[in-house]
Amino acid sequence: MRGAVPRDAGAVPGDVGGGPRDTGPVPGGYRGGSRASGRWPWGMWAVGSPQGAALAVAAAALVVAVAAWRRPRPVREVLFFPCQPCCLEALLAEASPARPCPCPLPRADTSLSRLVRRLLSARRSLDLCIFSFSCPLLARAVHLLHRRGVRVRLVTDAECMGLQGSQIGRLRQDGIQVRHDQHTGYMHHKFAIVDRRILITGSLNWTSQAIQSNRENVLVVDDAECVKPFLEEFERMWEEYNPTNYIFPKGSK
Amino acid sequence: MRGAVPRDAGAVPGDVGGGPRDTGPVPGGYRGGSRASGRWPWGMWAVGSPQGAALAVAAAALVVAVAAWRRPRPVREVLFFPCQPCCLEALLAEASPARPCPCPLPRADTSLSRLVRRLLSARRSLDLCIFSFSCPLLARAVHLLHRRGVRVRLVTDAECMGLQGSQIGRLRQDGIQVRHDQHTGYMHHKFAIVDRRILITGSLNWTSQAIQSNRENVLVVDDAECVKPFLEEFERMWEEYNPTNYIFPKGSK
């Protein structure tokens, strides 16, 4: 039996109290035997050794690869219109499960149903900036989010919101915050931002005519480089169109 | 002096004709001495050894890192309108160098100048799909590309192209291929594809009113997942709106 080794002796673990397989230290820092002898050459992986550095890089590469594999794919969706009419009752019904809808329309996967799904994925906020908003189905989706407690803010064009069929008045009555432009040009944007993370933008005004008859596009992305400028534009408009900031022209009463 | 070793003796380089530093083979395949002895342990990096595998992974990680570093950054540009008036003469002049423009407008970096730069970066093709096109400056940019030999194709809306101020007739006269929709809904897209690689899309119609007075957005991206569907939509429309495919309604002459 070997003698006890003082704690401050600077001994390297593995040198102390070796069992039957312990072969003792090897000159040059190479500890332990070969693989063939049943020992793993742990010593060669010591910090500072070239092998240790290679192992560290390999481990880092593995971590990066796993992280890249686990990272959610970036959102990239392109929707084109017009799209065929479809029944959205299953998506928009507030009761769960929804009662079967008696309408004859198919429950197809269309550009409109995909757009509604994207909107309904909002959990915290929906910032809307829509030039013309007269589609009752999309108004219903926005209303549903509002009822679920999602913070909905809506910026629109002053001229368009006064047209017949506009859904803006109804949404305002429901308690949704709405602001509109005050200048001569149009507030012509047509974009939505879901949870300050997903941007939905394109040529599509939220009207039944546009959805059912026009050639239109909607792009859905979640790159911060795209979303952030739109968020900033929204906040700029939200502040600029605040009724408390409204400047009445001279001579008006 | 050592004797010559036959070529077919299966000797391992390093075992043969060792100089003064040669310490001979080491049991367990560990060839050469330690770092301290002035020898590098090349043998431990042999293919199939754990060290060799780690080195290979580290080298692969390095190659990937270098490739990622050298890869061009993805295109992500967001432009907002209205923008201040600016002089684009330096960009649009066909002579090089352009004569100094006597106009009092600043040569500022604006959303419009950035949009024009993106368009003028086209080397092979420009596919345009614009609902309303009445801005003379943008028409000049398109005309310039056509003169440079870039293949320009333009899809537009039948109703809008007939309005006063439309640039479509002039572009057609210049020899640019134009096709328009034939159905009751609007061809309401507002996008351009540069060299089948860069997508420019948004709410902006190409009118001076939109550029100077409206709140508008333009998004510039080059992700294949975004560009490809727009390219396919363009080709669909280009084929669908081919005058040779036009179906005359019954009773028309």
Coordinates of C-alpha atoms in Angstrom, one line a residue:
Chain A
M1 CA 0.0 0.0 0.0
R2 CA 1.2 3.4 -1.0
G3 CA 1.8 6.1 1.5
A4 CA -0.5 9.1 1.8
V5 CA 0.3 12.2 -0.3
P6 CA 0.2 15.7 1.3
R7 CA -2.5 17.9 -0.2
D8 CA -0.1 20.7 -1.0
A9 CA 2.4 18.4 -2.7
G10 CA 1.3 19.6 -6.2
A11 CA 0.6 16.1 -7.3
V12 CA -1.4 15.5 -10.4
P13 CA -4.6 13.4 -10.0
G14 CA -3.9 10.1 -11.6
D15 CA -0.4 10.1 -10.2
V16 CA -1.8 9.4 -6.7
G17 CA -2.8 6.1 -5.3
G18 CA -2.8 4.4 -8.7
G19 CA -4.7 1.1 -8.9
P20 CA -3.5 -1.9 -10.8
R21 CA -3.7 -0.1 -14.2
D22 CA -1.8 2.9 -13.1
T23 CA 1.5 3.0 -15.1
G24 CA 2.8 6.2 -13.6
P25 CA 3.7 9.4 -15.3
V26 CA 5.1 9.4 -18.8
P27 CA 7.9 11.8 -19.8
G28 CA 6.7 14.7 -21.9
G29 CA 3.3 15.0 -20.3
Y30 CA 1.8 12.1 -22.0
R31 CA -0.2 10.4 -19.3
G32 CA -1.7 7.0 -19.3
G33 CA -1.1 4.2 -21.8
S34 CA -2.3 3.7 -25.3
R35 CA -5.8 2.9 -26.3
A36 CA -4.8 -0.7 -26.9
S37 CA -3.7 -1.0 -23.3
G38 CA -7.3 0.0 -22.1
R39 CA -6.3 3.6 -21.0
W40 CA -7.6 6.7 -22.7
P41 CA -4.9 9.4 -23.3
W42 CA -6.8 12.2 -21.4
G43 CA -3.5 14.0 -20.7
M44 CA -3.0 15.0 -24.3
W45 CA -6.3 17.0 -24.2
A46 CA -5.0 19.2 -21.5
V47 CA -5.8 22.9 -21.7
G48 CA -3.1 24.7 -23.8
S49 CA -2.1 21.6 -25.8
P50 CA -2.8 21.6 -29.5
Q51 CA -5.1 18.6 -29.1
G52 CA -7.0 20.5 -26.4
A53 CA -7.4 23.5 -28.7
A54 CA -8.6 21.2 -31.5
L55 CA -11.1 19.6 -29.2
A56 CA -12.4 22.9 -28.0
V57 CA -12.9 24.1 -31.6
A58 CA -14.6 20.9 -32.5
A59 CA -16.9 21.2 -29.5
A60 CA -17.7 24.8 -30.4
A61 CA -18.5 23.7 -34.0
L62 CA -20.8 21.0 -32.6
V63 CA -22.6 23.5 -30.4
V64 CA -23.0 25.9 -33.3
A65 CA -24.3 23.2 -35.6
V66 CA -26.8 22.0 -32.9
A67 CA -27.9 25.6 -32.3
A68 CA -28.4 26.2 -36.0
W69 CA -30.3 23.0 -36.4
R70 CA -32.6 23.8 -33.4
R71 CA -33.1 27.4 -34.4
P72 CA -36.6 28.0 -35.9
R73 CA -36.6 28.6 -39.6
P74 CA -37.0 32.2 -40.6
V75 CA -40.5 33.1 -41.6
R76 CA -40.8 33.6 -45.4
E77 CA -44.3 33.4 -46.9
V78 CA -45.6 34.9 -50.1
L79 CA -49.3 35.1 -50.6
F80 CA -51.0 36.0 -53.9
F81 CA -54.5 37.1 -54.6
P82 CA -57.2 36.9 -55.9
C83 CA -58.0 33.7 -54.1
Q84 CA -61.0 31.4 -54.3
P85 CA -63.8 32.0 -51.7
C86 CA -63.5 29.7 -48.7
C87 CA -65.2 29.3 -45.3
L88 CA -63.2 30.7 -42.4
E89 CA -65.8 29.9 -39.8
A90 CA -63.5 27.3 -38.1
L91 CA -60.8 29.9 -37.7
L92 CA -63.0 32.8 -36.7
A93 CA -65.5 31.2 -34.4
E94 CA -65.0 32.3 -30.8
A95 CA -66.6 29.2 -29.3
S96 CA -64.4 26.1 -29.2
P97 CA -65.0 23.8 -30.9
A98 CA -66.8 25.8 -33.6
R99 CA -70.2 24.7 -34.7
P100 CA -70.1 23.2 -38.2
C101 CA -70.8 26.0 -40.7
P102 CA -73.8 25.4 -43.0
C103 CA -72.3 27.5 -45.8
P104 CA -71.4 25.7 -49.0
L105 CA -67.9 27.2 -49.3
P106 CA -65.0 24.8 -49.0
R107 CA -62.7 25.0 -46.0
A108 CA -59.7 25.3 -48.4
D109 CA -56.2 26.4 -47.6
T110 CA -56.1 29.7 -49.4
S111 CA -54.1 32.9 -49.3
L112 CA -56.9 34.5 -47.3
S113 CA -57.0 31.7 -44.7
R114 CA -53.2 31.9 -44.4
L115 CA -53.4 35.6 -43.9
V116 CA -56.0 35.2 -41.2
R117 CA -54.0 32.5 -39.5
R118 CA -51.0 34.8 -39.4
L119 CA -53.1 37.5 -37.8
L120 CA -54.7 35.2 -35.3
S121 CA -51.2 34.0 -34.2
A122 CA -50.9 37.3 -32.3
R123 CA -50.6 36.8 -28.6
R124 CA -49.6 40.3 -27.3
S125 CA -50.0 42.9 -30.0
L126 CA -51.2 43.7 -33.5
D127 CA -50.1 46.9 -35.1
L128 CA -52.2 47.6 -38.2
C129 CA -51.5 50.2 -40.9
I130 CA -54.1 49.8 -43.6
F131 CA -55.1 52.3 -46.3
S132 CA -58.5 50.8 -47.0
F133 CA -60.2 48.4 -44.7
S134 CA -63.6 47.2 -45.7
C135 CA -63.4 43.4 -45.6
P136 CA -65.8 42.1 -42.9
L137 CA -63.9 38.8 -42.5
L138 CA -60.6 40.5 -41.7
A139 CA -62.4 43.0 -39.4
R140 CA -63.8 39.9 -37.6
A141 CA -60.3 38.5 -37.1
V142 CA -59.1 41.9 -35.7
H143 CA -62.2 42.0 -33.4
L144 CA -61.5 38.5 -32.2
L145 CA -57.9 39.4 -31.2
H146 CA -59.1 42.4 -29.4
R147 CA -61.6 40.2 -27.4
R148 CA -58.7 37.8 -26.6
G149 CA -56.8 40.7 -25.0
V150 CA -54.3 41.3 -27.7
R151 CA -53.4 45.0 -27.9
V152 CA -54.6 46.2 -31.3
R153 CA -53.7 49.6 -32.7
L154 CA -54.9 50.7 -36.1
V155 CA -53.6 53.5 -38.3
T156 CA -55.6 54.3 -41.4
D157 CA -56.3 56.9 -44.1
A158 CA -58.7 59.7 -43.2
E159 CA -60.4 59.7 -46.6
C160 CA -60.8 56.0 -46.9
M161 CA -62.2 55.5 -43.4
G162 CA -65.2 57.6 -44.3
L163 CA -66.2 55.6 -47.4
Q164 CA -69.2 53.3 -47.4
G165 CA -68.4 49.8 -46.2
S166 CA -65.4 50.8 -44.2
Q167 CA -64.9 48.7 -41.1
I168 CA -63.1 51.3 -39.2
G169 CA -66.1 52.8 -37.4
R170 CA -67.3 49.4 -36.2
L171 CA -63.8 48.5 -34.9
R172 CA -63.7 51.8 -33.1
Q173 CA -67.1 51.1 -31.5
D174 CA -65.7 47.8 -30.4
G175 CA -63.0 49.7 -28.4
I176 CA -60.1 49.3 -30.8
Q177 CA -57.7 52.3 -30.8
V178 CA -57.7 54.0 -34.3
R179 CA -55.7 56.9 -35.5
H180 CA -55.7 58.5 -39.0
D181 CA -53.6 60.8 -41.1
Q182 CA -54.2 64.5 -41.2
H183 CA -52.4 65.6 -44.3
T184 CA -53.2 65.9 -48.0
G185 CA -51.4 62.8 -49.2
Y186 CA -52.7 59.3 -48.6
M187 CA -51.7 57.1 -45.7
H188 CA -51.2 54.4 -48.3
H189 CA -49.4 51.6 -46.3
K190 CA -50.9 48.2 -46.1
F191 CA -48.9 46.4 -43.4
A192 CA -49.4 44.6 -40.1
I193 CA -47.0 43.7 -37.4
V194 CA -47.8 40.6 -35.2
D195 CA -46.3 40.6 -31.7
R196 CA -43.6 43.2 -32.8
R197 CA -42.0 40.3 -34.6
I198 CA -43.7 39.3 -37.8
L199 CA -44.2 41.7 -40.7
I200 CA -47.1 41.2 -43.1
T201 CA -46.8 43.7 -46.0
G202 CA -47.6 44.1 -49.6
S203 CA -50.0 45.6 -52.1
L204 CA -53.2 44.2 -50.6
N205 CA -55.8 46.6 -49.2
W206 CA -58.1 44.8 -46.8
T207 CA -61.1 44.9 -49.0
S208 CA -63.2 42.1 -50.4
Q209 CA -62.7 43.5 -53.9
A210 CA -58.9 43.2 -53.5
I211 CA -59.1 39.7 -52.1
Q212 CA -61.5 38.3 -54.6
S213 CA -60.7 40.2 -57.8
N214 CA -57.3 41.9 -57.9
R215 CA -53.9 40.6 -58.6
E216 CA -52.2 41.3 -55.2
N217 CA -49.3 40.2 -53.1
V218 CA -48.6 39.8 -49.4
L219 CA -45.1 39.1 -48.0
V220 CA -44.7 37.7 -44.5
V221 CA -41.2 37.9 -43.0
D222 CA -39.6 38.1 -39.5
D223 CA -36.1 39.4 -40.2
A224 CA -35.4 42.1 -37.6
E225 CA -33.8 44.2 -40.4
C226 CA -37.2 44.3 -42.1
V227 CA -39.5 44.4 -39.0
K228 CA -37.7 47.1 -37.1
P229 CA -38.0 49.9 -39.6
F230 CA -41.7 49.2 -40.0
L231 CA -42.2 49.2 -36.2
E232 CA -40.4 52.6 -36.1
E233 CA -42.6 53.9 -39.0
F234 CA -45.7 52.7 -37.1
E235 CA -44.6 54.4 -33.9
R236 CA -43.8 57.6 -35.8
M237 CA -47.3 57.7 -37.3
W238 CA -49.0 56.6 -34.1
E239 CA -47.4 59.7 -32.4
E240 CA -47.9 62.0 -35.3
Y241 CA -51.5 61.1 -35.7
N242 CA -52.3 61.4 -32.0
P243 CA -55.4 63.6 -31.8
T244 CA -53.8 65.7 -29.0
N245 CA -51.1 66.7 -31.4
Y246 CA -53.6 67.9 -34.1
I247 CA -52.9 71.4 -35.2
F248 CA -56.1 73.2 -36.3
P249 CA -55.6 75.5 -39.4
K250 CA -55.9 79.2 -38.8
G251 CA -59.5 80.4 -39.1
S252 CA -61.1 77.1 -38.2
K253 CA -63.4 77.0 -35.2
Chain B
M1 CA 26.4 4.6 -41.5
R2 CA 23.0 2.9 -41.7
G3 CA 22.2 0.5 -44.4
A4 CA 19.9 1.2 -47.3
V5 CA 16.2 0.2 -46.8
P6 CA 14.4 -1.6 -49.6
R7 CA 11.5 0.4 -51.1
D8 CA 9.1 -2.5 -50.7
A9 CA 10.0 -3.1 -47.1
G10 CA 6.7 -1.4 -45.9
A11 CA 8.7 0.9 -43.6
V12 CA 7.0 3.9 -42.2
P13 CA 8.6 7.3 -43.1
G14 CA 10.2 8.5 -40.0
D15 CA 11.3 5.1 -39.0
V16 CA 13.9 5.1 -41.7
G17 CA 17.3 6.7 -41.7
G18 CA 16.6 8.7 -38.6
G19 CA 18.9 11.6 -37.9
P20 CA 20.3 12.5 -34.6
R21 CA 16.8 13.4 -33.2
D22 CA 15.1 10.2 -34.3
T23 CA 14.1 8.3 -31.2
G24 CA 12.6 5.4 -33.0
P25 CA 9.1 4.0 -32.8
V26 CA 7.0 4.4 -29.6
P27 CA 4.7 1.6 -28.5
G28 CA 1.0 2.3 -29.1
G29 CA 1.5 4.2 -32.3
Y30 CA 2.7 7.4 -30.7
R31 CA 5.5 8.4 -33.0
G32 CA 8.1 11.0 -32.3
G33 CA 8.9 12.7 -29.1
S34 CA 7.2 15.4 -27.1
R35 CA 7.1 19.0 -28.0
A36 CA 9.8 19.7 -25.5
S37 CA 12.1 17.3 -27.3
G38 CA 11.7 19.4 -30.6
R39 CA 9.5 16.8 -32.4
W40 CA 5.9 17.4 -33.4
P41 CA 3.6 14.4 -32.7
W42 CA 2.3 14.1 -36.3
G43 CA 1.5 10.5 -35.7
M44 CA -1.3 11.3 -33.3
W45 CA -3.2 13.1 -36.1
A46 CA -3.3 10.0 -38.2
V47 CA -6.6 9.4 -40.0
G48 CA -8.9 7.3 -37.8
S49 CA -7.4 8.6 -34.5
P50 CA -9.6 10.7 -32.2
Q51 CA -7.1 13.6 -32.6
G52 CA -7.3 13.3 -36.4
A53 CA -11.1 13.4 -36.2
A54 CA -11.0 16.5 -34.0
L55 CA -8.6 18.2 -36.3
A56 CA -10.8 17.4 -39.3
V57 CA -13.9 18.9 -37.5
A58 CA -11.9 22.0 -36.4
A59 CA -10.7 22.5 -40.0
A60 CA -14.3 22.1 -41.3
A61 CA -15.5 24.6 -38.7
L62 CA -12.8 27.0 -39.9
V63 CA -13.8 26.5 -43.6
V64 CA -17.5 27.2 -42.7
A65 CA -16.6 30.3 -40.7
V66 CA -14.4 31.7 -43.5
A67 CA -17.2 30.9 -46.0
A68 CA -19.8 32.6 -43.8
W69 CA -17.5 35.6 -43.4
R70 CA -16.9 35.9 -47.1
R71 CA -20.5 35.4 -48.1
P72 CA -22.2 38.7 -49.3
R73 CA -24.6 40.0 -46.7
P74 CA -28.3 39.4 -47.7
V75 CA -30.0 42.4 -49.2
R76 CA -32.5 44.0 -46.7
E77 CA -33.5 47.6 -47.4
V78 CA -36.6 49.4 -46.3
L79 CA -37.5 52.7 -48.0
F80 CA -40.3 55.0 -46.8
F81 CA -42.0 57.8 -48.6
P82 CA -42.9 60.6 -49.0
C83 CA -39.3 61.8 -49.5
Q84 CA -37.9 65.2 -50.0
P85 CA -37.4 66.3 -53.6
C86 CA -33.8 65.8 -54.9
C87 CA -31.9 66.0 -58.1
L88 CA -31.2 62.6 -59.8
E89 CA -29.5 64.0 -62.8
A90 CA -26.1 62.5 -61.8
L91 CA -27.8 59.1 -61.7
L92 CA -29.9 59.3 -64.8
A93 CA -27.6 61.2 -67.2
E94 CA -26.6 58.9 -70.0
A95 CA -23.4 60.8 -70.8
S96 CA -20.5 60.1 -68.4
P97 CA -19.5 62.2 -66.6
A98 CA -22.9 64.0 -66.4
R99 CA -22.9 67.7 -66.9
P100 CA -23.6 69.6 -63.7
C101 CA -27.3 70.1 -63.3
P102 CA -28.4 73.7 -62.9
C103 CA -31.5 72.8 -60.9
P104 CA -31.7 74.1 -57.3
L105 CA -32.6 70.7 -55.8
P106 CA -30.1 69.0 -53.5
R107 CA -28.3 65.8 -54.6
A108 CA -29.4 64.1 -51.3
D109 CA -29.5 60.5 -50.5
T110 CA -33.3 59.9 -50.4
S111 CA -35.7 56.9 -50.7
L112 CA -36.2 57.9 -54.3
S113 CA -32.5 58.0 -55.1
R114 CA -32.0 54.7 -53.4
L115 CA -34.9 53.1 -55.4
V116 CA -33.4 54.5 -58.6
R117 CA -30.0 53.1 -57.7
R118 CA -31.5 49.7 -57.1
L119 CA -33.2 49.8 -60.5
L120 CA -30.1 51.0 -62.3
S121 CA -28.1 48.2 -60.8
A122 CA -29.8 45.8 -63.3
R123 CA -27.3 44.3 -65.8
R124 CA -29.4 41.6 -67.5
S125 CA -33.1 42.0 -66.8
L126 CA -35.8 44.1 -65.1
D127 CA -39.2 42.7 -64.7
L128 CA -41.7 45.3 -63.7
C129 CA -45.2 44.9 -62.5
I130 CA -46.7 48.3 -61.6
F131 CA -50.3 49.2 -61.2
S132 CA -49.9 52.9 -61.8
F133 CA -46.8 54.3 -63.6
S134 CA -46.8 58.0 -64.2
C135 CA -43.5 59.2 -62.6
P136 CA -41.3 60.7 -65.3
L137 CA -38.1 60.1 -63.3
L138 CA -38.7 56.4 -62.8
A139 CA -39.7 56.1 -66.5
R140 CA -36.4 57.7 -67.4
A141 CA -34.6 55.1 -65.3
V142 CA -36.4 52.3 -67.1
H143 CA -35.7 53.9 -70.5
L144 CA -32.0 54.2 -69.6
L145 CA -31.8 50.5 -68.7
H146 CA -33.5 49.6 -72.0
R147 CA -30.9 51.7 -73.9
R148 CA -28.2 49.9 -72.0
G149 CA -29.4 46.6 -73.4
V150 CA -31.1 45.3 -70.2
R151 CA -34.2 43.2 -71.1
V152 CA -37.1 45.2 -69.6
R153 CA -40.6 43.6 -69.4
L154 CA -43.5 45.6 -68.0
V155 CA -46.9 44.3 -66.8
T156 CA -49.5 46.9 -65.8
D157 CA -53.2 47.6 -65.3
A158 CA -55.3 48.2 -68.3
E159 CA -57.4 50.9 -66.7
C160 CA -54.5 52.8 -65.2
M161 CA -52.3 52.8 -68.3
G162 CA -55.0 54.8 -70.1
L163 CA -55.0 57.6 -67.6
Q164 CA -53.5 61.0 -68.3
G165 CA -49.9 61.2 -67.3
S166 CA -49.3 57.5 -67.6
Q167 CA -45.7 56.7 -68.8
I168 CA -46.7 53.4 -70.4
G169 CA -47.4 54.7 -73.9
R170 CA -44.0 56.5 -74.0
L171 CA -42.1 53.4 -72.8
R172 CA -43.9 51.3 -75.4
Q173 CA -42.9 53.8 -78.1
D174 CA -39.3 53.4 -76.9
G175 CA -39.6 49.7 -77.7
I176 CA -40.1 48.3 -74.2
Q177 CA -42.4 45.2 -74.1
V178 CA -45.6 46.0 -72.2
R179 CA -48.5 43.7 -71.3
H180 CA -51.6 44.5 -69.3
D181 CA -54.4 42.6 -67.6
Q182 CA -57.7 41.8 -69.3
H183 CA -60.0 41.1 -66.5
T184 CA -62.4 43.1 -64.3
G185 CA -60.2 43.3 -61.2
Y186 CA -57.1 45.4 -61.0
M187 CA -53.6 44.3 -61.7
H188 CA -52.6 45.9 -58.4
H189 CA -49.1 44.7 -57.8
K190 CA -46.2 47.1 -57.4
F191 CA -43.0 45.2 -57.7
A192 CA -39.8 45.0 -59.7
I193 CA -37.3 42.2 -60.0
V194 CA -33.7 43.1 -60.8
D195 CA -31.7 40.4 -62.7
R196 CA -34.1 37.8 -61.4
R197 CA -32.3 38.1 -58.0
I198 CA -33.5 41.2 -56.2
L199 CA -37.1 41.9 -55.3
I200 CA -38.4 45.5 -54.9
T201 CA -42.0 45.4 -53.6
G202 CA -44.3 47.4 -51.4
S203 CA -47.2 49.8 -51.4
L204 CA -45.7 52.4 -53.7
N205 CA -47.2 53.1 -57.1
W206 CA -44.7 54.7 -59.4
T207 CA -46.4 58.1 -59.4
S208 CA -45.0 61.5 -58.4
Q209 CA -48.0 61.9 -56.0
A210 CA -47.1 58.7 -54.2
I211 CA -43.4 59.6 -54.0
Q212 CA -43.9 63.2 -52.9
S213 CA -47.1 63.1 -50.8
N214 CA -48.1 59.6 -49.6
R215 CA -47.0 57.5 -46.7
E216 CA -45.6 54.5 -48.6
N217 CA -43.1 51.7 -48.2
V218 CA -40.8 49.7 -50.4
L219 CA -39.0 46.6 -49.3
V220 CA -35.8 45.3 -51.1
V221 CA -34.8 41.7 -50.4
D222 CA -32.9 39.0 -52.2
D223 CA -33.9 35.8 -50.4
A224 CA -34.7 33.2 -53.0
E225 CA -37.7 32.2 -50.9
C226 CA -39.2 35.6 -51.5
V227 CA -37.9 36.3 -55.0
K228 CA -38.9 33.0 -56.6
P229 CA -42.6 33.2 -56.0
F230 CA -42.7 36.7 -57.4
L231 CA -40.7 35.6 -60.5
E232 CA -43.3 32.8 -61.0
E233 CA -46.1 35.3 -60.5
F234 CA -44.6 37.6 -63.1
E235 CA -44.1 34.7 -65.6
R236 CA -47.7 33.6 -65.0
M237 CA -49.0 37.1 -65.8
W238 CA -46.6 37.6 -68.7
E239 CA -48.0 34.4 -70.3
E240 CA -51.7 35.1 -69.3
Y241 CA -51.6 38.7 -70.6
N242 CA -49.9 37.7 -73.9
P243 CA -52.1 39.4 -76.6
T244 CA -52.0 36.2 -78.6
N245 CA -53.9 34.5 -75.8
Y246 CA -56.6 37.1 -75.6
I247 CA -60.1 35.7 -75.7
F248 CA -62.6 38.0 -77.3
P249 CA -66.0 38.0 -75.6
K250 CA -68.9 36.6 -77.6
G251 CA -70.6 39.2 -79.8
S252 CA -67.5 41.4 -80.0
K253 CA -66.2 42.3 -83.5

